[in-house]
XYZ file of C-alpha atoms in Angstrom:
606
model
C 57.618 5.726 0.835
C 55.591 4.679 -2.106
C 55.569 7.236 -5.308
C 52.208 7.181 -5.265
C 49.699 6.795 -2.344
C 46.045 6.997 -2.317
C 43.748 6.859 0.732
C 40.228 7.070 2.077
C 39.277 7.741 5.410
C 36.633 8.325 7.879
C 37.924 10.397 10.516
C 36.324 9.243 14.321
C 33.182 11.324 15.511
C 31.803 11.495 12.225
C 28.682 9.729 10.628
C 28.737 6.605 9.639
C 29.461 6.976 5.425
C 29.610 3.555 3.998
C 28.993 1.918 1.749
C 28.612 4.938 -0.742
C 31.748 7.466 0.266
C 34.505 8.147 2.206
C 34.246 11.656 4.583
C 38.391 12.360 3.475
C 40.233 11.078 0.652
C 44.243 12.470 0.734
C 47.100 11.455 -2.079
C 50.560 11.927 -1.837
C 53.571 11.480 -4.342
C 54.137 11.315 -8.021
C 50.657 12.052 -9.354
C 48.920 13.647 -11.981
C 45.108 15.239 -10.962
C 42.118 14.127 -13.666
C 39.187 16.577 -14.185
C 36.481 14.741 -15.465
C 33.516 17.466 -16.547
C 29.850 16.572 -15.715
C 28.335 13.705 -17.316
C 24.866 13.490 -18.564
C 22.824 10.177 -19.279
C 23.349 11.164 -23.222
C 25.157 8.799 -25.849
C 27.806 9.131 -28.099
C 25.367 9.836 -30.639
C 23.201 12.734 -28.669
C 21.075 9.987 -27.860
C 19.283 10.533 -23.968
C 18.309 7.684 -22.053
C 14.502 7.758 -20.986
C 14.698 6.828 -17.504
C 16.536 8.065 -14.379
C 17.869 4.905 -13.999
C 18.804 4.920 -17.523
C 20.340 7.761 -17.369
C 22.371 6.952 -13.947
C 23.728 3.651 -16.060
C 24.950 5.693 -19.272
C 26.145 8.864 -16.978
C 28.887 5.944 -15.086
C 29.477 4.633 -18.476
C 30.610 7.857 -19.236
C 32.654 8.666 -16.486
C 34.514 5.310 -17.165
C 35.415 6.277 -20.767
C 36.775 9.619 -19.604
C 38.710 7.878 -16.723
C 40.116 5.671 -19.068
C 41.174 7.896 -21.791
C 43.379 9.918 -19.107
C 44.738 6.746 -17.854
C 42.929 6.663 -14.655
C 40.413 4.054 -13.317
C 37.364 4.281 -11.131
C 39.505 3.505 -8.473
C 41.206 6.949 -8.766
C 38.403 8.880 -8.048
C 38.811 10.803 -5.063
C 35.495 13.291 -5.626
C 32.469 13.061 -6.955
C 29.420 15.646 -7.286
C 25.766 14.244 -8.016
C 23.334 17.080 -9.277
C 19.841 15.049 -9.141
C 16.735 16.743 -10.597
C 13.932 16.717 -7.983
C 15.585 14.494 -5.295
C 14.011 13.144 -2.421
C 15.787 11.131 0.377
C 13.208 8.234 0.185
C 13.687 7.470 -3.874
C 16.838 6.999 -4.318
C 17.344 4.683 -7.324
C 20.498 5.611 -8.387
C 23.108 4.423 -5.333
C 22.606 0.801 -6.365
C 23.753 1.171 -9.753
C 26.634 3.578 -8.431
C 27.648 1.198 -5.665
C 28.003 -1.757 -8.365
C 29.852 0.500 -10.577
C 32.423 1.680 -7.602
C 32.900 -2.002 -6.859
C 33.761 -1.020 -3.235
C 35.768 2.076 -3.878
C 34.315 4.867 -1.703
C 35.452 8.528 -2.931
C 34.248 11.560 -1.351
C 31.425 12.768 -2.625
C 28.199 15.588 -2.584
C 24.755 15.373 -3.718
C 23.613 18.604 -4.749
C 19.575 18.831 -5.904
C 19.482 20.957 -8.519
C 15.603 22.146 -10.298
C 16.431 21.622 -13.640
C 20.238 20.762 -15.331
C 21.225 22.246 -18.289
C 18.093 20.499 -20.367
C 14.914 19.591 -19.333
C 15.301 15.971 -20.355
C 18.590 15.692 -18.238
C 17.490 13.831 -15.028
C 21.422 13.084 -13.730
C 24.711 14.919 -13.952
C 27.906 13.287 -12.542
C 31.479 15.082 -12.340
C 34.730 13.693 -10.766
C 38.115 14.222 -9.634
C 41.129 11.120 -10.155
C 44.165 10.997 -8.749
C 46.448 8.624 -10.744
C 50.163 7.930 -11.138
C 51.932 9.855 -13.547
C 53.534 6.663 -14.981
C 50.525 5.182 -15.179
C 49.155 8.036 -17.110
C 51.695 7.872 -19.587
C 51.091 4.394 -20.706
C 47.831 4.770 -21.027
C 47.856 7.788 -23.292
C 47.232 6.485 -26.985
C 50.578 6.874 -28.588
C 53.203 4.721 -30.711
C 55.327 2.945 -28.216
C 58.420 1.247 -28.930
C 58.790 -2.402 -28.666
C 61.917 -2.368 -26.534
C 59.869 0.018 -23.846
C 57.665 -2.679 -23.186
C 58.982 -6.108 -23.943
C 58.886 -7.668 -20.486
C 60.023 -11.304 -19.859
C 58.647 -14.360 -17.645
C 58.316 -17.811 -17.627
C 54.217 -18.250 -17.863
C 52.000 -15.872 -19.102
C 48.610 -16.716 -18.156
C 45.412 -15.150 -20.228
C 42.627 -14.187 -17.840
C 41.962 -13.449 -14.405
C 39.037 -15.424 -13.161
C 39.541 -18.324 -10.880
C 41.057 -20.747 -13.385
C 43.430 -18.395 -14.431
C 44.423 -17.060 -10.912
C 45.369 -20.150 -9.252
C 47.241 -21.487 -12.077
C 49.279 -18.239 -11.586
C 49.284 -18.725 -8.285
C 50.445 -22.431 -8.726
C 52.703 -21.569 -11.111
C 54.290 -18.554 -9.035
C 54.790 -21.165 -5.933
C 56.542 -23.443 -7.898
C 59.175 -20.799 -8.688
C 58.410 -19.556 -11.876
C 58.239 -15.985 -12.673
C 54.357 -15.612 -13.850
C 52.315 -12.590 -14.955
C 48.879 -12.978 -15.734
C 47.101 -10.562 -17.830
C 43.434 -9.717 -17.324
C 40.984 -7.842 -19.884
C 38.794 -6.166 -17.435
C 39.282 -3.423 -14.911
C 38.947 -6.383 -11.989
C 39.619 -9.596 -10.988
C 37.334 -12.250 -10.866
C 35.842 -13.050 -14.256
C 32.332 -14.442 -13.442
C 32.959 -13.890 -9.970
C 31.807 -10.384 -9.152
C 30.332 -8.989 -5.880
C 28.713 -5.455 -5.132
C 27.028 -4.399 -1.949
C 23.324 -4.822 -2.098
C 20.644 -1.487 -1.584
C 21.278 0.589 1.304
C 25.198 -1.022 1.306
C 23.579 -4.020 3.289
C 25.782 -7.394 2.641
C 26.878 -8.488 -0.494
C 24.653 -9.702 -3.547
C 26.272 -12.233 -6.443
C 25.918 -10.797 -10.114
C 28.105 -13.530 -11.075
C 28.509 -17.133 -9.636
C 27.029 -17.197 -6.044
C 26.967 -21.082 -4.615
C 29.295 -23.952 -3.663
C 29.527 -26.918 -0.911
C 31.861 -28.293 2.069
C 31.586 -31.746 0.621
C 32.381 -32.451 -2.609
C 33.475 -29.053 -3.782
C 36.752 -29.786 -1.681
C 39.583 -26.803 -3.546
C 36.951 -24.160 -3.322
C 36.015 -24.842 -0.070
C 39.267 -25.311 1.282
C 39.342 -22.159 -0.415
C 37.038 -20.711 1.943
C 38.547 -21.694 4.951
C 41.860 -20.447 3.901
C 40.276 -17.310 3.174
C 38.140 -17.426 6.738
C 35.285 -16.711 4.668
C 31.608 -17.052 6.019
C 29.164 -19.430 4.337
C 25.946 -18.788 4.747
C 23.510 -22.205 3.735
C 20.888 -21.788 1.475
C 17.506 -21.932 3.089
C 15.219 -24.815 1.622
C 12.589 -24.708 4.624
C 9.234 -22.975 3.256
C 7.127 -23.776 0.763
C 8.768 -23.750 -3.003
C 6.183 -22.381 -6.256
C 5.934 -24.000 -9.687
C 4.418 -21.875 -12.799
C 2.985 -24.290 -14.584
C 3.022 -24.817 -18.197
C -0.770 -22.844 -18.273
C 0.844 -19.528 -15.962
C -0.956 -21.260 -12.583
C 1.222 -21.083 -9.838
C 1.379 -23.575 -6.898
C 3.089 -24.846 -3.786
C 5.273 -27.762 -3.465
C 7.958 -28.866 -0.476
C 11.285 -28.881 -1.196
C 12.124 -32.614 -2.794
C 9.051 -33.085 -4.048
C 7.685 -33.226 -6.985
C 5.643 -30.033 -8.470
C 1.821 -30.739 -8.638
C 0.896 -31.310 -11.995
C -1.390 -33.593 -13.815
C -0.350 -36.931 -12.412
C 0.442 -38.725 -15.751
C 2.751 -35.755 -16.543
C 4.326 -35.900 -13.166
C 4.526 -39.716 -13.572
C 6.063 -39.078 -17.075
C 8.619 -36.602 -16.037
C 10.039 -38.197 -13.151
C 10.556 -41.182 -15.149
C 12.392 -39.193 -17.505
C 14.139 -37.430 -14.575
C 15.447 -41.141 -13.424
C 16.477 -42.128 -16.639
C 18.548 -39.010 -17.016
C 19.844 -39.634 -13.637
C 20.690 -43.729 -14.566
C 22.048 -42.586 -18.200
C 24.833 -40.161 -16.697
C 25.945 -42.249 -14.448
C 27.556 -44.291 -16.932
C 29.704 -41.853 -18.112
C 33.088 -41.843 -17.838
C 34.559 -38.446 -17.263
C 37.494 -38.880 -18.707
C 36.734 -40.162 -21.717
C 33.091 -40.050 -22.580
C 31.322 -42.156 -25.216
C 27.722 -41.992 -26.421
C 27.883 -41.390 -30.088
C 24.220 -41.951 -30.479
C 23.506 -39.563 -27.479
C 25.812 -36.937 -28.977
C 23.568 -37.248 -32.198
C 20.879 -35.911 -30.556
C 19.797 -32.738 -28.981
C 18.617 -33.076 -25.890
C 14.556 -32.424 -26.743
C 14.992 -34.876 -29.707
C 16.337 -37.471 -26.905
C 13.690 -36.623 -23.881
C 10.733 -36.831 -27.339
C 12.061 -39.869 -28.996
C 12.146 -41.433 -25.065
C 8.801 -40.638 -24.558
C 9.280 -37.729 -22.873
C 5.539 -35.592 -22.609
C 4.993 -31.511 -22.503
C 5.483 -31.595 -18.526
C 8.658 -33.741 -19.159
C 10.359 -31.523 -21.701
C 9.348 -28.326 -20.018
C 11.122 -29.607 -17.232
C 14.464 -30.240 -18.662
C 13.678 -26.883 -19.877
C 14.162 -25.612 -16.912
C 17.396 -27.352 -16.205
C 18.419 -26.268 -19.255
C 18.354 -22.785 -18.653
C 19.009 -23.015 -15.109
C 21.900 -24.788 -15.479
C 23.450 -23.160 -18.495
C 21.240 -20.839 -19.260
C 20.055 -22.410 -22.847
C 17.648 -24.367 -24.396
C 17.639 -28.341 -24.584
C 17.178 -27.876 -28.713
C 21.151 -26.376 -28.199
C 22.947 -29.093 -26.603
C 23.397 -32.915 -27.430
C 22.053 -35.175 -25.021
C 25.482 -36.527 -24.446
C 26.909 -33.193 -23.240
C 23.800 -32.817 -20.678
C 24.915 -36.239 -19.133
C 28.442 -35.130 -19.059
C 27.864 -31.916 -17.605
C 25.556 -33.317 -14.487
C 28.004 -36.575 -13.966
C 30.230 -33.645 -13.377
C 28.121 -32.334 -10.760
C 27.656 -35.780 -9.095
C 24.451 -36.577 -11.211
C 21.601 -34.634 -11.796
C 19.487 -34.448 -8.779
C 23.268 -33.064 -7.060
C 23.947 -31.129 -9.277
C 20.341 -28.890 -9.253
C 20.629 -29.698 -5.304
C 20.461 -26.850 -2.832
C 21.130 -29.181 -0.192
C 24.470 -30.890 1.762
C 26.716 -32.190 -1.544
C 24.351 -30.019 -4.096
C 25.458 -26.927 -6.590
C 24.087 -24.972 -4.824
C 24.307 -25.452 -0.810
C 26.681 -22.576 0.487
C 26.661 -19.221 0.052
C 29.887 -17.160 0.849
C 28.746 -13.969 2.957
C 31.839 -11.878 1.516
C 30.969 -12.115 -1.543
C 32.657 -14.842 -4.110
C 34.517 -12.642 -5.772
C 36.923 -12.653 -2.430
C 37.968 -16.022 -3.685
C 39.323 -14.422 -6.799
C 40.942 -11.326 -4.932
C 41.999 -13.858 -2.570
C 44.074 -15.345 -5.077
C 45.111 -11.948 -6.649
C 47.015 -11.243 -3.377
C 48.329 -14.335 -3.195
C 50.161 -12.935 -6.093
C 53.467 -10.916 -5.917
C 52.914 -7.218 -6.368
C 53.017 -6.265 -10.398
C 52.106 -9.981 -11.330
C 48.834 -9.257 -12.005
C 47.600 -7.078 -15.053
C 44.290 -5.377 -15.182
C 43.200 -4.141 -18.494
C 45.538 -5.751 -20.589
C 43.781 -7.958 -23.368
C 45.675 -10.363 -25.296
C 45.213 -10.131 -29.021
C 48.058 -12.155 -29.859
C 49.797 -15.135 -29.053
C 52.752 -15.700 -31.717
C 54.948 -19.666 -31.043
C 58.229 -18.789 -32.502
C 59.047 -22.089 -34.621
C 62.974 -21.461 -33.860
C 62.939 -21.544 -30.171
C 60.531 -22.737 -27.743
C 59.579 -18.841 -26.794
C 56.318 -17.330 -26.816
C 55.731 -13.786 -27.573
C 52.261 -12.267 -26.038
C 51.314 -8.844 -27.682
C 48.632 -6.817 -25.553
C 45.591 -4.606 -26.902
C 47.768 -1.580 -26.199
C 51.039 -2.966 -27.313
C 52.799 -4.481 -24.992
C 54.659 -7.295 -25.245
C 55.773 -10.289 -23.046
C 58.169 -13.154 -24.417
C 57.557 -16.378 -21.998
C 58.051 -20.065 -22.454
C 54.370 -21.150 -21.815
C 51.267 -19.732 -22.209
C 47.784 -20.805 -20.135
C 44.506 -19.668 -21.334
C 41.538 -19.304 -18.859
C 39.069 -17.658 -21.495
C 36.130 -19.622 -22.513
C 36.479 -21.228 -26.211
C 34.293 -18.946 -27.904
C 36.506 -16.201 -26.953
C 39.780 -17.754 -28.578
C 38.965 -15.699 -31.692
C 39.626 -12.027 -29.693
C 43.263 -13.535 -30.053
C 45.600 -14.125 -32.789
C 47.438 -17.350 -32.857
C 50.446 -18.004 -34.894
C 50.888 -20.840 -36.065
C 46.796 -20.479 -35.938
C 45.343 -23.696 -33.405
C 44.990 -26.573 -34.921
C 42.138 -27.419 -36.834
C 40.008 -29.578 -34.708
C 40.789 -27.216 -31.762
C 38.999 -24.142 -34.067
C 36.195 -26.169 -34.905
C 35.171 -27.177 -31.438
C 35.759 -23.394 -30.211
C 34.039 -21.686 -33.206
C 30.942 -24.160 -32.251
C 30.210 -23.570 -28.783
C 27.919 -21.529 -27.575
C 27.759 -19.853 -24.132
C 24.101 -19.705 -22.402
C 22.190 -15.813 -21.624
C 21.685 -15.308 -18.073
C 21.142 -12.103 -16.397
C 20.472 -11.768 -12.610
C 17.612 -9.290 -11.008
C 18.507 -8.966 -7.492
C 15.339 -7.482 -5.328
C 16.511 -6.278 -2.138
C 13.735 -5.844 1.032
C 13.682 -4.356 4.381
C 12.786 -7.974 5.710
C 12.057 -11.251 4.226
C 8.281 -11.348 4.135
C 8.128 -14.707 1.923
C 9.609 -16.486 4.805
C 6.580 -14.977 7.609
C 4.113 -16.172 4.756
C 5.830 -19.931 4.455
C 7.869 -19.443 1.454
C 11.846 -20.885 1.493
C 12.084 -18.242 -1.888
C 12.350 -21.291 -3.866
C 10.374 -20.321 -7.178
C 10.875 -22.118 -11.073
C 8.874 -20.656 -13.642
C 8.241 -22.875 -17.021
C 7.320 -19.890 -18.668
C 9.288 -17.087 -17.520
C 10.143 -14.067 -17.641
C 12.307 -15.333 -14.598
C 13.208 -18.956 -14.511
C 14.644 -19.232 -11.012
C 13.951 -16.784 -8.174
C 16.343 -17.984 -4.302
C 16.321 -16.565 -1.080
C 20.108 -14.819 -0.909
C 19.832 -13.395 2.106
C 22.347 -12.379 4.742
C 20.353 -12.541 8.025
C 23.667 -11.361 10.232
C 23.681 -8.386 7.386
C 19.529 -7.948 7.790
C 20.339 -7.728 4.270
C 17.347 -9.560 2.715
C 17.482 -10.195 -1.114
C 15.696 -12.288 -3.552
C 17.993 -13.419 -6.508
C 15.845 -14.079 -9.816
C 18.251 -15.512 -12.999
C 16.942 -14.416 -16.436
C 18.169 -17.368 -18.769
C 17.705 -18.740 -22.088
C 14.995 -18.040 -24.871
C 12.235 -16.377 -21.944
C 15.542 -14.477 -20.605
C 16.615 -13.030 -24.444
C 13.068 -11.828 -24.994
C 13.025 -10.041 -21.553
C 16.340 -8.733 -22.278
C 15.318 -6.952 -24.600
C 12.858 -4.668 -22.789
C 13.217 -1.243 -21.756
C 15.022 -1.129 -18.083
C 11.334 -0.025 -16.083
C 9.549 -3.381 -17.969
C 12.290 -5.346 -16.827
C 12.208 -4.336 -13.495
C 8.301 -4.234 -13.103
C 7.947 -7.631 -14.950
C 10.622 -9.069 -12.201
C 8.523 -7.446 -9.253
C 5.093 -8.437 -10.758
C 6.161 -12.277 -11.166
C 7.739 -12.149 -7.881
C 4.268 -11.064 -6.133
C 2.263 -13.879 -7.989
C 4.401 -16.399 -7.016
C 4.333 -15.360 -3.524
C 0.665 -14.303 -3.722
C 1.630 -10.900 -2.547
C 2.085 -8.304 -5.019
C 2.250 -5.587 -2.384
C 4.895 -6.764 -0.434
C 6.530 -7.710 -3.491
C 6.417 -3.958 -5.083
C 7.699 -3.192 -1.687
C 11.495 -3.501 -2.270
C 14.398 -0.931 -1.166
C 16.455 -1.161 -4.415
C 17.182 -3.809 -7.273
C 20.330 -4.848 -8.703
C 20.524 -6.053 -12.473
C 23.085 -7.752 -14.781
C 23.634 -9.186 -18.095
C 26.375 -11.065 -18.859
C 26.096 -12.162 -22.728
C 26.764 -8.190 -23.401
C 30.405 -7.920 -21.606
C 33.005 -8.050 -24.336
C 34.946 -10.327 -21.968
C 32.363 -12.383 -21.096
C 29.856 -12.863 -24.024
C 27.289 -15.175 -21.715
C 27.616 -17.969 -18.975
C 27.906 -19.558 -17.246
C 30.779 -21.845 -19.185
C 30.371 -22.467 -22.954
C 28.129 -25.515 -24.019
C 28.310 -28.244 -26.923
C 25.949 -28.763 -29.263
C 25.594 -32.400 -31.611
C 28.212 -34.386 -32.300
C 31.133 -32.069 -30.710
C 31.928 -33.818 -27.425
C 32.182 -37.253 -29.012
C 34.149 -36.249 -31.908
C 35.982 -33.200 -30.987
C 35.918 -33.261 -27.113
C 39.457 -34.936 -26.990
C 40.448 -31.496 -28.074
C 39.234 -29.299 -25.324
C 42.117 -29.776 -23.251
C 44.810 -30.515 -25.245
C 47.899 -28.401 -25.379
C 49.083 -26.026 -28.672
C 52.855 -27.000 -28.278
C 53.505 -24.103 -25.721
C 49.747 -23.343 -25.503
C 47.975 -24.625 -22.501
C 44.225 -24.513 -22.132
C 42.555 -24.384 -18.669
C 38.774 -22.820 -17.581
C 35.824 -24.080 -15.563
C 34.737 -25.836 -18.988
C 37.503 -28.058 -19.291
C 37.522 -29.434 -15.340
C 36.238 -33.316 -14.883
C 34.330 -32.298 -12.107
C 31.917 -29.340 -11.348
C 32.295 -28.155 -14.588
C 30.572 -24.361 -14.433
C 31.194 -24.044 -11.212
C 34.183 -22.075 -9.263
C 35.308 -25.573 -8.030
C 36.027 -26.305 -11.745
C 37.647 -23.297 -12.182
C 39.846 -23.653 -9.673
C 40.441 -27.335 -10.507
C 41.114 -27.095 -14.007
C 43.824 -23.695 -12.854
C 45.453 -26.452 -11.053
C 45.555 -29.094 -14.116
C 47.016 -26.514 -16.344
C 49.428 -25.114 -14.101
C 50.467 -28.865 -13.452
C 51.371 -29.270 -16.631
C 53.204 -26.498 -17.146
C 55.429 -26.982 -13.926
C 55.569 -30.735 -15.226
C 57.988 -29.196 -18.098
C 59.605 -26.152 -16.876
C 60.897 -27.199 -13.569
């Protein structure tokens, strides 16, 4: 028997409880209960959030800190009481936020409405009840620990666990090497992370959401190894352009956007040079000096590119990479798309686009996927590396944890993007070149407003949900829907400069700017307002992410420092969905470039 068990259960005869809780929850062998006190929506410095929704967000924060300074995880919980001010079983803004944060656990729980809570301005109050192992527990509880308690050996240590870093391990594990890898979060995944939408109906993407049967061939294969569902991403329906001037108007999928028709002529003549231009780049080895020189506005303006032109590769910018085309050389544009299969692929929602196939799971199934493929204990959740020290006497590496721990291997692979190199401590430090291209990167903002519905009213009005906005706040809206789920979702990406500014909104002015754009598009601002819950997340706030959706190079990197990227650090090997060939920023990279690095490795150890 296990020394520590933890279940949830609905017993038969009962109402139906998910997505939200479990009706029993039971535990069983060497434990240790956590009593976490009610949590208000209230700050470390007294501060109280203004909203209920607010409130909700910091309340969960809370819990988590609590949970983690016993040792525990939200995964522990086994209870959980809600006291909601004034609740009423038709507003019920709060179980999206909760479901995201439970990730799929489901504790028992009770809602209790409650007048007032022990202020007026308290709107939420949370308590729970963990159950966690005692050994567990103990390693978690801040405290001097010696070396020799925690020195573990293996022969690969692999730094993250997103999809890069999961199937090297899992590469590396098959060839017969012992391999541990060692993840910073509290999941699996990385930028692969799935939550049930409103009302527990499907799954909705916060991360990346999209791939193809064609030419995305390892994640697909993937799929079907995973007998995942792929749902394909509807393009019939009228698409919507916002204009330059805020006018919105229809367009078919394909086509080109109606604007003035010198601008349109201008822009897709700019649109086919890009397309002829990256073509000619070799992969491998690309060369463009004078394109690296430039950013990519400086190149679209000094090739006669007009305002309809450049706001165009605006958008591509941002949906793409979620920056601006003042931040990136034209060089590494070209790159990026050729890796993609060209620019009109790579934006594609159709058969060999970025964006064709939707998994029905969830994507983050391909990273748990891998997880299991894993042996049991192989696979480290909250454990950041902050150092990585290449003893010059033997070809061992020694990998020190944020809490201590310490793991001597004989390679190392890093998944995390190159801007996050400096959370770790190198010694010998990387080489020179290798620190200049990583301190110069910059990852893109994106942030993704999911608005969930009772039933896709675009579609019965002639919309596919297809909506680009020159002007923001949302530069993309898609239909995400899972029709066998009658979950019905509308997916709208926050990204670059418009994205930052609406970032930085209060929660509510968020939200209503999301719903309000949505109904002019759509030219129903009823139906729009309409919605049974929305979903939202940032990812250039997670310590452990810092943006998305892979980091991007501005001038005169990728010609002069690009040899770098993938280049090992004597026992140092560098993987992640920005160093793959192909499909770079997608999971198809990721998985591609877990394979190159785990290659290499295996290449030398066995």
């Amino acid at each position: 028997m296990p020394s520590f068990e933890l279940k949830t259960y609905d017993p038969e005869r009962m109402s139906v409880s998910k997505p939200l809780f479990s009706h029993v929850a039971t535990a069983s062998g060497d434990m240790k209960v956590v009593f976490i006190a009610g949590q208000v929506g209230m700050d470390e410095h007294g501060k109280v959030a203004e909203t209920y929704e607010a409130q909700v967000e910091q309340t969960v924060k809370n819990i988590s800190m609590a949970l983690a300074a016993a040792g525990a995880r939200v995964t522990d919980i086994v209870k959980m009481n809600y006291y909601i001010v004034n609740y009423h079983p038709t507003d019920r803004p709060h179980v999206p936020i909760v479901l995201k944060w439970l990730n799929g656990h489901r504790p028992t729980t009770m809602l209790v409405p409650v007048q007032q809570l022990a202020k007026p301005e308290f709107l939420f109050e949370m308590d729970a009840t963990a159950i966690t192992p005692k050994d567990r527990v103990a390693d978690k509880v801040p405290r001097p620990v010696p070396v020799a308690d925690t020195t573990r050996t293996v022969d690969v240590v692999v730094v993250g666990g997103g999809l890069s870093g999961l199937q090297a391990g899992v590469d590396c594990q098959n060839s017969g090497l012992t391999t541990l890898v060692l993840e910073a979060r509290d999941r699996v995944g990385g930028k692969t992370f799935s939550v049930p939408g409103a009302q527990g109906k499907g799954m909705v993407e916060l991360g990346a959401a999209w791939i193809n049967d064609s030419n995305q061939s390892h994640v697909y294969a993937l799929a079907r190894e995973l007998k995942l569902d792929l749902i394909q991403q509807l393009t019939a329906g009228d698409c919507v352009v916002q204009d330059l001037d805020g006018s919105y108007s229809k367009f078919e999928y394909g086509g080109v956007p109606k604007h003035e028709k010198s601008e349109a002529d201008n822009m897709v003549e700019m649109r086919c040079l890009l397309e002829k231009l990256c073509h000619q780049i070799d992969l491998h080895n690309p060369q463009g000096a004078d394109w690296d020189a430039l950013t990519l506005e400086e190149f679209i303006k000094q090739n006669g590119g007009g305002p309809t032109a450049l706001g165009t590769a605006r958008l591509w910018c941002r949906g793409l990479l979620g920056i601006e085309p003042r931040e990136l050389s034209a060089l590494y544009f070209l790159d990026y798309v050729k890796s993609g299969g060209g620019l009109m692929l790579t934006r594609s929602d159709m058969k060999h686009g970025g964006q064709f196939l939707r998994v029905r799971q969830g994507t983050q199934t391909f990273s748990k996927g891998l997880a299991a493929m894993m042996k049991p204990g192989t696979v480290q959740l909250e454990s950041p590396v902050r150092k990585i020290e290449q003893e010059s006497s033997s070809e061992k590496v020694l990998v020190t944890t944020e809490s201590g721990q310490k793991i001597r291997c004989k390679r190392v692979i890093v998944s995390v993007p190159t801007p996050l190199y400096k959370e770790i401590a190198f010694s010998p430090p990387l080489p020179a070149e290798k620190q200049a291209l990583a301190s110069r990167t910059t990852l893109g903002w994106v942030a993704k407003t999911i608005v969930c519905y009772e039933k896709p009213w675009w579609r019965a009005e002639g919309y596919s949900g297809l909506v680009q906005s020159f002007d923001g706040p949302v530069t993309i809206i898609r239909d995400t829907s899972s029709d066998l789920d009658q979950a019905f979702s509308l997916t709208c990406f926050g990204q670059g400069d418009t994205g930052r500014a609406w970032g930085k909104l209060p929660v509510e002015d968020r939200r209503e700017q999301v719903i309000a754009h949505i109904g002019r598009a759509f030219n129903d601002p009823s139906a729009a307002a309409a919605h049974i819950g929305t979903i939202e997340h940032m990812w250039a706030p997670e310590q452990w992410s810092q943006g998305c959706p892979c980091p991007v190079m501005g001038p005169n990197l990728l010609s002069k420092l690009g040899h770098t990227l993938r280049a090992p650090f004597e026992n140092i090997h560098f993987v992640g969905t920005e160093t793959a060939y192909e499909w770079k920023g997608y999971m198809e990279g990721a998985i591609r470039s877990g394979k190159r690095g785990a290659s290499e490795v295996i290449s030398i150890l066995k």
